[in-house]
Coordinates of C-alpha atoms and ligand atoms in Angstrom, one line a residue:
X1 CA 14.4 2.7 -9.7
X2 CA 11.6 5.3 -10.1
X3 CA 14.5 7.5 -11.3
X4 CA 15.4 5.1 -13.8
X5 CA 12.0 4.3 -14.8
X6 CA 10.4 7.8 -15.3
X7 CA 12.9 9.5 -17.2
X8 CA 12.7 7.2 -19.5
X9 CA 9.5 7.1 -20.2
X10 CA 10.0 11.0 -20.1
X11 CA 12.1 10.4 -23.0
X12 CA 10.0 7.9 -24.9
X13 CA 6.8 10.2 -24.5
X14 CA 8.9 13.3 -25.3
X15 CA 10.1 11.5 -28.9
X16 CA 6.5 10.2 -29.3
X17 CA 5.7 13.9 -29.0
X18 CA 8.3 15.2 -31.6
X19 CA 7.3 11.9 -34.2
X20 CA 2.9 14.1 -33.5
X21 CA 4.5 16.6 -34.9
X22 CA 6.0 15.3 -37.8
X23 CA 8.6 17.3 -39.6
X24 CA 7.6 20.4 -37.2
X25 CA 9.0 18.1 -34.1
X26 CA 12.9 18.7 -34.8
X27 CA 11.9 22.6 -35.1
X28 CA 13.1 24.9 -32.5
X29 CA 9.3 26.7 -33.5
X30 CA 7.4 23.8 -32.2
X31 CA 7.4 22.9 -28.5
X32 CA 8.7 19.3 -28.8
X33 CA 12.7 20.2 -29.5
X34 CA 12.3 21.8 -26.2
X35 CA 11.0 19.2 -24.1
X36 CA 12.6 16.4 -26.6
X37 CA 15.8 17.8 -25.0
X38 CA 15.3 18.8 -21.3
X39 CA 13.7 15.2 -20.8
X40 CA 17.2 13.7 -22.5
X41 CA 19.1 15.5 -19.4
X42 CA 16.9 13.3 -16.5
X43 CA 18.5 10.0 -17.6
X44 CA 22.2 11.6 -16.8
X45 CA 21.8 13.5 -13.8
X46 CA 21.1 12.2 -10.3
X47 CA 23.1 9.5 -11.1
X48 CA 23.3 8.1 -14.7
X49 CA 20.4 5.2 -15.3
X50 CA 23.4 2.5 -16.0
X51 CA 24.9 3.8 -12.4
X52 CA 21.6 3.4 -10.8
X53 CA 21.1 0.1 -12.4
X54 CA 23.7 -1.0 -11.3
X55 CA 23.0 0.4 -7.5
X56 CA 19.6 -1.0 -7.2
X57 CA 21.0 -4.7 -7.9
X58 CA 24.4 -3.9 -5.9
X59 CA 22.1 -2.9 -3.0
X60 CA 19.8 -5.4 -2.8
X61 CA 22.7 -8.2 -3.2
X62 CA 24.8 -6.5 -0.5
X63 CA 22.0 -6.4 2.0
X64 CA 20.9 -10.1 1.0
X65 CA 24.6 -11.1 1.8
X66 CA 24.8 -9.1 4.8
X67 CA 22.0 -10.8 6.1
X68 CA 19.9 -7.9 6.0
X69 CA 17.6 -9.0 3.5
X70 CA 16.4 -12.6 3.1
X71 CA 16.2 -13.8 -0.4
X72 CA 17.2 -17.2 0.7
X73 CA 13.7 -18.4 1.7
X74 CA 12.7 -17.2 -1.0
X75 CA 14.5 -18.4 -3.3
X76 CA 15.2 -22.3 -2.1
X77 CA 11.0 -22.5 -2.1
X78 CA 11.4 -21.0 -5.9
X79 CA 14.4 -24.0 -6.4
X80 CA 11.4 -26.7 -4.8
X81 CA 9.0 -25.3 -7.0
X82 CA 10.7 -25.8 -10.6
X83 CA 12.4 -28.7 -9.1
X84 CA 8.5 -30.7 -8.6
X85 CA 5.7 -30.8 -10.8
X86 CA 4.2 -27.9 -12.9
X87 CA 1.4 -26.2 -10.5
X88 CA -1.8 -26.0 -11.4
X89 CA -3.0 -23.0 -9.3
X90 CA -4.8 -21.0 -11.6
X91 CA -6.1 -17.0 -10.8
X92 CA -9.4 -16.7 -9.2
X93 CA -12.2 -14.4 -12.0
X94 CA -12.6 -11.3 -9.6
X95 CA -10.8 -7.8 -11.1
X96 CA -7.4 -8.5 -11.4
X97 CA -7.3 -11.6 -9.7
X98 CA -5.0 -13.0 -12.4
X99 CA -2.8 -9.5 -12.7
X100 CA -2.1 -10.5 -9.1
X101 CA -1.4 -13.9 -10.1
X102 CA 1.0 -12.5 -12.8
X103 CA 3.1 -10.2 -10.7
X104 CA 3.2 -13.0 -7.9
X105 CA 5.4 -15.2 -10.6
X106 CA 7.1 -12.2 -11.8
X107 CA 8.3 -11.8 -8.8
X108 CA 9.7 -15.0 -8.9
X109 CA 11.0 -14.6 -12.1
X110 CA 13.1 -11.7 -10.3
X111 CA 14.4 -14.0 -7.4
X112 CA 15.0 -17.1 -9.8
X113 CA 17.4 -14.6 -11.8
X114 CA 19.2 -12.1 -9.4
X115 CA 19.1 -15.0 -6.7
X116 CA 20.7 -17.2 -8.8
X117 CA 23.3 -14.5 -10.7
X118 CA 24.3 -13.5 -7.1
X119 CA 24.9 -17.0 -5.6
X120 CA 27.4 -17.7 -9.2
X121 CA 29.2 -14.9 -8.7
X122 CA 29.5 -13.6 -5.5
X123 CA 30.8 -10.6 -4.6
X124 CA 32.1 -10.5 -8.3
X125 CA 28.8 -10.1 -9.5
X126 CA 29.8 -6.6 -9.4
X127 CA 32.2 -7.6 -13.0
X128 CA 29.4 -8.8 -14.7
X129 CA 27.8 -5.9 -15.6
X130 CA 25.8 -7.0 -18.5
X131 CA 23.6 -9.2 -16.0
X132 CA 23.6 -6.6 -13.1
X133 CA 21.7 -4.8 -15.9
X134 CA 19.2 -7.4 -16.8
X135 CA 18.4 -8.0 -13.7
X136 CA 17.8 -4.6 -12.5
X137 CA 15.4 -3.9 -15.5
X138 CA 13.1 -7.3 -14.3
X139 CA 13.4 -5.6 -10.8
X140 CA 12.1 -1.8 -11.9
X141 CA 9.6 -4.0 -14.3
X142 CA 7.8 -5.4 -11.7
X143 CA 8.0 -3.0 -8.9
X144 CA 6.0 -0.7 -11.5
X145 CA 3.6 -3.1 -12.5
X146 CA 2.9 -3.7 -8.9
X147 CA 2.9 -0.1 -8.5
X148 CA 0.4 0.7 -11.2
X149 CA -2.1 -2.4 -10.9
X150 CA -2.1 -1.1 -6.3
X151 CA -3.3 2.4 -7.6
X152 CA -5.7 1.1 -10.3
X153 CA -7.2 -1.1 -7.6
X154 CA -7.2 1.9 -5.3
X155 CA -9.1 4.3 -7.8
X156 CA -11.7 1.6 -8.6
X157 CA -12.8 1.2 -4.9
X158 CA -13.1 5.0 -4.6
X159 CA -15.0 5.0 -8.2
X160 CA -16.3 2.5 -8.8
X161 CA -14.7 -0.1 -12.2
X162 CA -16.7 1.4 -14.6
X163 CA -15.3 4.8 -13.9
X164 CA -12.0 3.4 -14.2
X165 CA -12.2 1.6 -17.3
X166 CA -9.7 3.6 -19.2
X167 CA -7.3 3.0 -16.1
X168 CA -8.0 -0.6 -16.1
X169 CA -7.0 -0.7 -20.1
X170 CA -4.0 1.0 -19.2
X171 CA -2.7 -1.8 -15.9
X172 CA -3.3 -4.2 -18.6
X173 CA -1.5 -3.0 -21.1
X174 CA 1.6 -2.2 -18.4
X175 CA 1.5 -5.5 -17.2
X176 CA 1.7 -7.2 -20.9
X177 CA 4.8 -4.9 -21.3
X178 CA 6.1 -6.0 -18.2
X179 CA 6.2 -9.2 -18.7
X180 CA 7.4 -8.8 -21.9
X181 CA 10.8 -6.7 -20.5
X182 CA 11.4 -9.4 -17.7
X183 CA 10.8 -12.3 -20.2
X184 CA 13.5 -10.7 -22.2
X185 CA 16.4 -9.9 -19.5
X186 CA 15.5 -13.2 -17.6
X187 CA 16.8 -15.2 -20.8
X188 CA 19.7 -12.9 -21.7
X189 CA 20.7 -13.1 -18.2
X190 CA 20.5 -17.0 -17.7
X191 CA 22.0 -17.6 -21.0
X192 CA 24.9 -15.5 -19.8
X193 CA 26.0 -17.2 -16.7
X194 CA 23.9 -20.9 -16.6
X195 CA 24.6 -23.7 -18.6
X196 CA 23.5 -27.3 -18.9
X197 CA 20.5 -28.6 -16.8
X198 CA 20.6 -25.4 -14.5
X199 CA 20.2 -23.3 -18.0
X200 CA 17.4 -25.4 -18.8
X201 CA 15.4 -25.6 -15.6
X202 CA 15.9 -21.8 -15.2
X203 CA 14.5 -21.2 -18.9
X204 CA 11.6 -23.2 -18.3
X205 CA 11.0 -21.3 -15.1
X206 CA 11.2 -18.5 -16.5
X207 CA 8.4 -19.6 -19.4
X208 CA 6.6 -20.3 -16.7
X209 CA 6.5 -17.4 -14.2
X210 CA 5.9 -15.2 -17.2
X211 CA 2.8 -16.6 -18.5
X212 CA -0.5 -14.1 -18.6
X213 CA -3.2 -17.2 -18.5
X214 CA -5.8 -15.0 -20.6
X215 CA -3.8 -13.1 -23.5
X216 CA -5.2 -9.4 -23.9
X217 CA -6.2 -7.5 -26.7
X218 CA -3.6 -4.8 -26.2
X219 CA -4.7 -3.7 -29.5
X220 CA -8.2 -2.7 -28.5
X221 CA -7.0 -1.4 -24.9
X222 CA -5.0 0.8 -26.4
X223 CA -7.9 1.9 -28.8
X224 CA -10.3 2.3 -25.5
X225 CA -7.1 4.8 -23.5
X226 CA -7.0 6.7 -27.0
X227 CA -10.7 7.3 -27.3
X228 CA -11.2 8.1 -23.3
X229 CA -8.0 10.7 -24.2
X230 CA -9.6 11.8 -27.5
X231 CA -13.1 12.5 -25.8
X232 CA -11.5 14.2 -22.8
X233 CA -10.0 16.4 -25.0
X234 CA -6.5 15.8 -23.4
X235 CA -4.7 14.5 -20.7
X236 CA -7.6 12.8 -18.6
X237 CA -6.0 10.7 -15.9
Ligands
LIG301 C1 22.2 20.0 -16.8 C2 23.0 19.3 -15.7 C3 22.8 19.5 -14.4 C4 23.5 18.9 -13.4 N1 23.2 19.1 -12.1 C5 24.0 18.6 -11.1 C6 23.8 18.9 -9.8 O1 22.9 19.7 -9.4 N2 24.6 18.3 -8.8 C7 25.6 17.5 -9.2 O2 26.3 17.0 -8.3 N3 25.8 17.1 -10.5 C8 25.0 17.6 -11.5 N4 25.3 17.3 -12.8 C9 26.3 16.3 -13.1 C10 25.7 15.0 -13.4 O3 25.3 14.4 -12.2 C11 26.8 14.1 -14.1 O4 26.9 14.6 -15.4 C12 26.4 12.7 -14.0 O5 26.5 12.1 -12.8 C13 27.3 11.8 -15.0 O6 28.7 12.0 -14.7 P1 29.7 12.4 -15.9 O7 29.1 13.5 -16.6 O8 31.0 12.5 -15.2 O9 29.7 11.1 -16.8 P2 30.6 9.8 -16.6 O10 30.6 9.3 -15.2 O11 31.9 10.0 -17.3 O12 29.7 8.8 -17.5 C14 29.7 8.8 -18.9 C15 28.8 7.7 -19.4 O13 29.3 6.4 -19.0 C16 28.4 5.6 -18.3 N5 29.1 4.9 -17.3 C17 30.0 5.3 -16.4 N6 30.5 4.3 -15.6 C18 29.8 3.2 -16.0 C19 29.8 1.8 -15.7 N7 30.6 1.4 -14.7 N8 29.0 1.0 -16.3 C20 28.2 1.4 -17.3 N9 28.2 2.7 -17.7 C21 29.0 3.6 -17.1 C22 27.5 6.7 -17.6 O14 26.3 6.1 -17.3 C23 27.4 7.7 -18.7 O15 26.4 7.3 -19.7 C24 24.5 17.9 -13.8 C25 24.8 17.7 -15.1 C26 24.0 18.3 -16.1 C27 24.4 18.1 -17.6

């Protein structure tokens, strides 16, 4: 999944990069062309990103069937949840007591979708593709936002949150992505293989396990990581 994840974020910063340079980026005489095209090379080798899609979700469904991995507790206490009444559990106001309370429903998000997916199908899940897809980019989603909001919190109790602010704007950010990405592959996969009530229920799930209580102003986090980068003179983190 990190495979998957980084070189393509390799690619989009590389192209980013090229777009700085303007009409200089697609010359050979500025460095961009360069990286533009060694980063395109990480998203084939080691196993092509749709392969290792595909292998994450193959895995993790072959080890749930084998018994190896239980998703079925889980997943029935997801079923009981959208089944009953909508919770009102809300996130505590400490630091990133509602980022926690995000990725704790995107995670169910995740289980609602590949659970489900992988119950229809069965072993034939393998023929649908398209869905193995969507649910292995909700999977890499929100094993990186988990990933980046545990180092955040790790670099703020050795520096203090003030010293981390930049960092903080930049979890935030991540996590508004996030959610974004698994809001979109959780509908394209349950439109694909739910219909009826099931469709329904699982959309409305899905509304409501991605749901950041307090929006963000991505627009002025991503002004504060610019001017932390701009006054550091570079690459600060
Ligand atoms: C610079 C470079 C260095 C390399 N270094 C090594 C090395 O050190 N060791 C090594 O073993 N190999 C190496 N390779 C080979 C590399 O691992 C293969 O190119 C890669 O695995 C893809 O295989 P392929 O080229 O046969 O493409 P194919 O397997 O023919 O795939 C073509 C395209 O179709 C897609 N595709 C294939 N099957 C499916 C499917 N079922 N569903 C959806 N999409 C699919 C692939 O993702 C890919 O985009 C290197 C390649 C390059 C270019």
């Amino acid at each position: 999944m990190m495979k998957v994840h980084s070189s393509e974020v390799l690619q989009y910063v590389t192209d980013e990069g090229v777009q700085l340079y303007g009409g200089m980026g697609f010359s050979a005489d500025a460095p961009m062309e360069r990286a533009y095209r060694d980063a395109r090379i990480a998203r084939i080798y080691e196993g092509t990103n749709e392969i290792n899609r595909m292998l994450a979700v193959g895995t993790m469904a072959r080890r749930a069937m084998g018994g190896k991995l239980d998703l079925m507790t889980p997943g029935a206490q997801i079923t009981q949840e959208l089944m009953g009444p909508p919770s009102f559990d809300m996130p505590g106001s400490e630091l990133f007591d509602m980022e926690k309370w995000v990725i704790n429903n995107l995670k169910k998000a995740v289980l609602m979708v590949a659970g489900q997916s992988a119950m229809v199908f069965g072993p034939k899940l393998s023929e649908e593709q398209e869905i193995m897809m969507n649910s292995a980019d909700m999977l890499i989603e929100v094993y990186v936002a988990e990933s980046v909001l545990l180092r955040t919190a790790k670099l703020v109790s050795q520096r203090g949150e003030a010293a981390c602010a930049a960092q903080i704007a930049m979890t935030k950010v991540y996590i508004e992505h996030a959610v974004d990405i698994i809001e979109k592959n959780g509908k394209t996969a349950i439109n694909s293989f739910a219909y009826g009530d099931m469709q329904r229920i699982m959309n409305m799930g899905l509304k409501r396990y991605c749901k950041i209580p307090q929006s963000y102003n991505t627009k002025e986090l991503r002004r504060q990581i610019a001017d932390a980068m701009i006054e550091g003179e570079g690459y600060i983190f």
